[in-house]
Amino acid sequence: MLSEERKSILEAEERFRHELKSSFEGIAAKIKSESQNVKAEIKAVEKNLGSKLMEFLNSSVGMWLLSSVVLTGGAAVFQRMQHHYDIEEKNKAQLVLYQFEIGNRIQNMKYFLRQAKTVGDAKSALEAVFRSKFPLNLDLKDQNLSALYFSLQQLVKGTSVEKSKKSMEVVRELEDAEYLLHSQKNNAPLDAADKAKLASLVSAIENLHIEAVAK
């Protein structure tokens, strides 16, 4: 059996819980009501703002402002597109120029190397590694083959970049082979093994170049 004192404590606790619950429910209802009022006010403001904005845009000043923004923004976009297009076209033209110049030098080396009988003939054939005898563009005449390939790398993408890098490596081998020829006299007969090695290097450059251009 519970004592009177214990019953009084339990009843007091129960009343406290009931009052606390009622208080929380009242607060929640008030918050919900105020939230709904705020939402209604926001909608009213948005509606009023939207109508005011449309009213302004339909006015002469609004139409002028809108057209100015659209025209200015459109002009800026067009200018960026035009600039990008101009750069792309310039790069394409440069790319073709380098590719043809390199191809022209390779063919010149192949032709004169086939005709070479002496060390001097071979040296003359390999001059195209350093400068062009018959340039397609005078601006590229004095650029060596490595520099042309380096410029080409800046314009190509994907596997063509790797082909250009490999071509540069072979060009350097060709430069080294050409350097070794300088220790021999020009009128000395061209050794068959040396001629075959030089022809092989030029053919390797040609194959890499053709593959890169075909991509």
Short mmCIF file of C-alpha atoms in Angstrom, two decimals:
data_model
loop_
_atom_site.label_atom_id
_atom_site.label_comp_id
_atom_site.label_asym_id
_atom_site.label_seq_id
_atom_site.Cartn_x
_atom_site.Cartn_y
_atom_site.Cartn_z
CA MET A 1 0.00 0.00 0.00
CA LEU A 2 1.20 3.47 -0.89
CA SER A 3 1.40 6.02 1.83
CA GLU A 4 -0.50 9.29 1.54
CA GLU A 5 2.74 11.17 1.08
CA ARG A 6 3.79 8.86 -1.78
CA LYS A 7 0.37 9.25 -3.45
CA SER A 8 0.66 13.03 -3.22
CA ILE A 9 4.10 12.94 -4.89
CA LEU A 10 2.84 10.73 -7.74
CA GLU A 11 -0.19 12.94 -8.30
CA ALA A 12 2.03 16.04 -8.34
CA GLU A 13 4.35 14.38 -10.90
CA GLU A 14 1.38 13.41 -13.07
CA ARG A 15 -0.02 16.95 -12.98
CA PHE A 16 3.43 18.32 -13.88
CA ARG A 17 3.76 15.98 -16.87
CA HIS A 18 0.26 16.88 -18.07
CA GLU A 19 0.90 20.59 -17.73
CA LEU A 20 4.30 20.23 -19.50
CA LYS A 21 2.69 18.29 -22.35
CA SER A 22 -0.07 20.86 -22.70
CA SER A 23 2.51 23.64 -22.68
CA PHE A 24 4.56 21.95 -25.44
CA GLU A 25 1.44 21.34 -27.54
CA GLY A 26 0.49 24.99 -27.17
CA ILE A 27 3.97 26.13 -28.20
CA ALA A 28 3.97 23.76 -31.21
CA ALA A 29 0.53 25.00 -32.31
CA LYS A 30 1.70 28.59 -31.98
CA ILE A 31 4.88 27.92 -33.99
CA LYS A 32 2.85 26.17 -36.70
CA SER A 33 0.40 29.03 -36.86
CA GLU A 34 3.15 31.65 -37.03
CA SER A 35 4.97 29.59 -39.68
CA GLN A 36 1.85 29.48 -41.82
CA ASN A 37 1.42 33.21 -41.41
CA VAL A 38 5.05 33.81 -42.44
CA LYS A 39 4.62 31.57 -45.50
CA ALA A 40 1.49 33.44 -46.45
CA GLU A 41 3.30 36.75 -46.05
CA ILE A 42 6.25 35.53 -48.14
CA LYS A 43 3.91 34.38 -50.91
CA ALA A 44 2.15 37.71 -50.84
CA VAL A 45 5.47 39.57 -51.04
CA GLU A 46 6.68 37.31 -53.87
CA LYS A 47 3.47 37.83 -55.77
CA ASN A 48 3.63 41.57 -55.25
CA LEU A 49 7.33 41.66 -56.18
CA GLY A 50 6.69 39.59 -59.30
CA SER A 51 3.92 41.89 -60.44
CA LYS A 52 6.05 44.96 -59.70
CA LEU A 53 8.96 43.43 -61.62
CA MET A 54 6.79 42.64 -64.64
CA GLU A 55 5.33 46.12 -64.46
CA PHE A 56 8.84 47.60 -64.45
CA LEU A 57 10.08 45.39 -67.29
CA ASN A 58 7.09 46.35 -69.38
CA SER A 59 7.86 50.01 -68.89
CA SER A 60 10.07 51.92 -71.35
CA VAL A 61 12.93 52.07 -68.85
CA GLY A 62 12.61 48.37 -68.09
CA MET A 63 12.55 47.43 -71.76
CA TRP A 64 15.63 49.58 -72.39
CA LEU A 65 17.48 48.01 -69.46
CA LEU A 66 16.49 44.48 -70.49
CA SER A 67 17.50 45.02 -74.10
CA SER A 68 20.80 46.60 -73.01
CA VAL A 69 21.64 43.63 -70.79
CA VAL A 70 20.67 41.11 -73.46
CA LEU A 71 22.51 42.92 -76.24
CA THR A 72 25.61 43.53 -74.12
CA GLY A 73 25.69 39.96 -72.85
CA GLY A 74 25.04 38.57 -76.31
CA ALA A 75 27.77 40.72 -77.81
CA ALA A 76 30.25 39.54 -75.16
CA VAL A 77 29.37 35.89 -75.81
CA PHE A 78 29.71 36.41 -79.56
CA GLN A 79 33.10 38.08 -79.12
CA ARG A 80 34.36 35.18 -77.00
CA MET A 81 33.12 32.68 -79.57
CA GLN A 82 34.69 34.66 -82.41
CA HIS A 83 38.00 34.90 -80.54
CA HIS A 84 37.99 31.16 -79.86
CA TYR A 85 37.15 30.45 -83.50
CA ASP A 86 39.95 32.74 -84.72
CA ILE A 87 42.48 30.98 -82.48
CA GLU A 88 41.28 27.56 -83.67
CA GLU A 89 41.57 28.58 -87.31
CA LYS A 90 45.04 30.05 -86.77
CA ASN A 91 46.19 26.87 -85.00
CA LYS A 92 44.84 24.71 -87.83
CA ALA A 93 46.69 26.79 -90.39
CA GLN A 94 49.92 26.58 -88.36
CA LEU A 95 49.47 22.85 -87.92
CA VAL A 96 49.15 22.26 -91.67
CA LEU A 97 52.13 24.55 -92.32
CA TYR A 98 54.42 22.63 -89.93
CA GLN A 99 53.23 19.25 -91.21
CA PHE A 100 53.92 20.16 -94.84
CA GLU A 101 57.29 21.73 -94.07
CA ILE A 102 58.40 18.64 -92.12
CA GLY A 103 57.12 16.32 -94.84
CA ASN A 104 58.91 18.38 -97.50
CA ARG A 105 62.24 18.16 -95.66
CA ILE A 106 61.90 14.41 -95.15
CA GLN A 107 61.28 13.86 -98.86
CA ASN A 108 64.26 16.05 -99.76
CA MET A 109 66.52 14.07 -97.43
CA LYS A 110 65.27 10.76 -98.82
CA TYR A 111 65.82 11.84 -102.42
CA PHE A 112 69.31 13.30 -102.00
CA LEU A 113 70.39 10.47 -99.70
CA ARG A 114 69.44 7.90 -102.36
CA GLN A 115 71.67 9.75 -104.83
CA ALA A 116 74.55 10.15 -102.33
CA LYS A 117 77.87 8.58 -103.35
CA THR A 118 80.28 10.46 -101.11
CA VAL A 119 80.36 11.69 -97.54
CA GLY A 120 79.89 15.22 -98.88
CA ASP A 121 76.71 14.14 -100.67
CA ALA A 122 75.36 12.67 -97.44
CA LYS A 123 76.19 15.85 -95.52
CA SER A 124 74.35 17.89 -98.14
CA ALA A 125 71.33 15.56 -97.98
CA LEU A 126 71.14 15.91 -94.20
CA GLU A 127 71.30 19.71 -94.22
CA ALA A 128 67.49 19.61 -94.17
CA VAL A 129 67.74 18.52 -90.52
CA PHE A 130 68.97 22.00 -89.68
CA ARG A 131 67.58 24.26 -92.42
CA SER A 132 65.47 23.88 -95.53
CA LYS A 133 66.99 24.08 -99.01
CA PHE A 134 63.57 24.43 -100.59
CA PRO A 135 61.29 25.88 -97.87
CA LEU A 136 57.55 26.00 -98.36
CA ASN A 137 57.50 28.98 -96.00
CA LEU A 138 60.46 31.34 -95.63
CA ASP A 139 59.67 31.92 -91.94
CA LEU A 140 60.48 28.25 -91.29
CA LYS A 141 63.58 28.07 -93.48
CA ASP A 142 66.15 28.33 -90.67
CA GLN A 143 64.26 26.32 -88.05
CA ASN A 144 65.74 22.90 -87.45
CA LEU A 145 63.60 19.77 -87.58
CA SER A 146 63.52 19.36 -83.78
CA ALA A 147 62.15 22.89 -83.36
CA LEU A 148 59.46 22.20 -85.97
CA TYR A 149 58.39 19.06 -84.16
CA PHE A 150 58.36 20.90 -80.83
CA SER A 151 56.07 23.56 -82.32
CA LEU A 152 53.92 20.81 -83.76
CA GLN A 153 53.48 19.26 -80.29
CA GLN A 154 51.82 22.45 -79.06
CA LEU A 155 49.12 22.10 -81.71
CA VAL A 156 48.32 18.38 -81.78
CA LYS A 157 46.48 16.17 -79.31
CA GLY A 158 46.29 12.54 -78.26
CA THR A 159 48.60 9.99 -79.84
CA SER A 160 49.92 12.58 -82.31
CA VAL A 161 51.82 14.18 -79.41
CA GLU A 162 53.57 10.90 -78.67
CA LYS A 163 54.39 10.46 -82.36
CA SER A 164 55.96 13.93 -82.42
CA LYS A 165 58.03 13.15 -79.33
CA LYS A 166 59.29 9.91 -80.87
CA SER A 167 60.05 11.75 -84.11
CA MET A 168 62.15 14.26 -82.16
CA GLU A 169 64.14 11.40 -80.62
CA VAL A 170 64.88 9.97 -84.07
CA VAL A 171 65.78 13.45 -85.35
CA ARG A 172 68.35 13.74 -82.57
CA GLU A 173 69.83 10.38 -83.61
CA LEU A 174 70.01 11.70 -87.16
CA GLU A 175 71.76 14.86 -85.91
CA ASP A 176 74.30 12.70 -84.07
CA ALA A 177 74.90 10.59 -87.19
CA GLU A 178 75.31 13.75 -89.27
CA TYR A 179 77.82 15.07 -86.73
CA LEU A 180 79.93 11.92 -87.08
CA LEU A 181 80.15 12.49 -90.84
CA HIS A 182 82.01 15.76 -90.21
CA SER A 183 85.08 13.80 -89.11
CA GLN A 184 85.30 12.39 -92.65
CA LYS A 185 86.42 14.12 -95.82
CA ASN A 186 83.74 15.22 -98.26
CA ASN A 187 85.27 13.34 -101.19
CA ALA A 188 85.49 10.07 -99.25
CA PRO A 189 83.20 7.30 -100.54
CA LEU A 190 80.05 6.93 -98.45
CA ASP A 191 80.14 3.68 -96.53
CA ALA A 192 77.18 1.43 -97.44
CA ALA A 193 76.43 0.68 -93.76
CA ASP A 194 76.41 4.40 -92.90
CA LYS A 195 74.14 5.13 -95.85
CA ALA A 196 71.74 2.36 -94.82
CA LYS A 197 71.67 3.66 -91.22
CA LEU A 198 70.93 7.20 -92.34
CA ALA A 199 68.22 6.03 -94.73
CA SER A 200 66.68 3.93 -91.95
CA LEU A 201 66.52 6.92 -89.58
CA VAL A 202 64.91 9.13 -92.24
CA SER A 203 62.37 6.39 -93.02
CA ALA A 204 61.56 6.02 -89.31
CA ILE A 205 60.87 9.76 -89.08
CA GLU A 206 58.74 9.57 -92.21
CA ASN A 207 56.63 6.68 -90.88
CA LEU A 208 56.03 8.42 -87.55
CA HIS A 209 55.15 11.64 -89.33
CA ILE A 210 52.68 9.92 -91.67
CA GLU A 211 51.01 8.14 -88.75
CA ALA A 212 50.72 11.40 -86.80
CA VAL A 213 49.26 13.31 -89.75
CA ALA A 214 46.77 10.51 -90.46
CA LYS A 215 45.25 10.76 -86.92
#
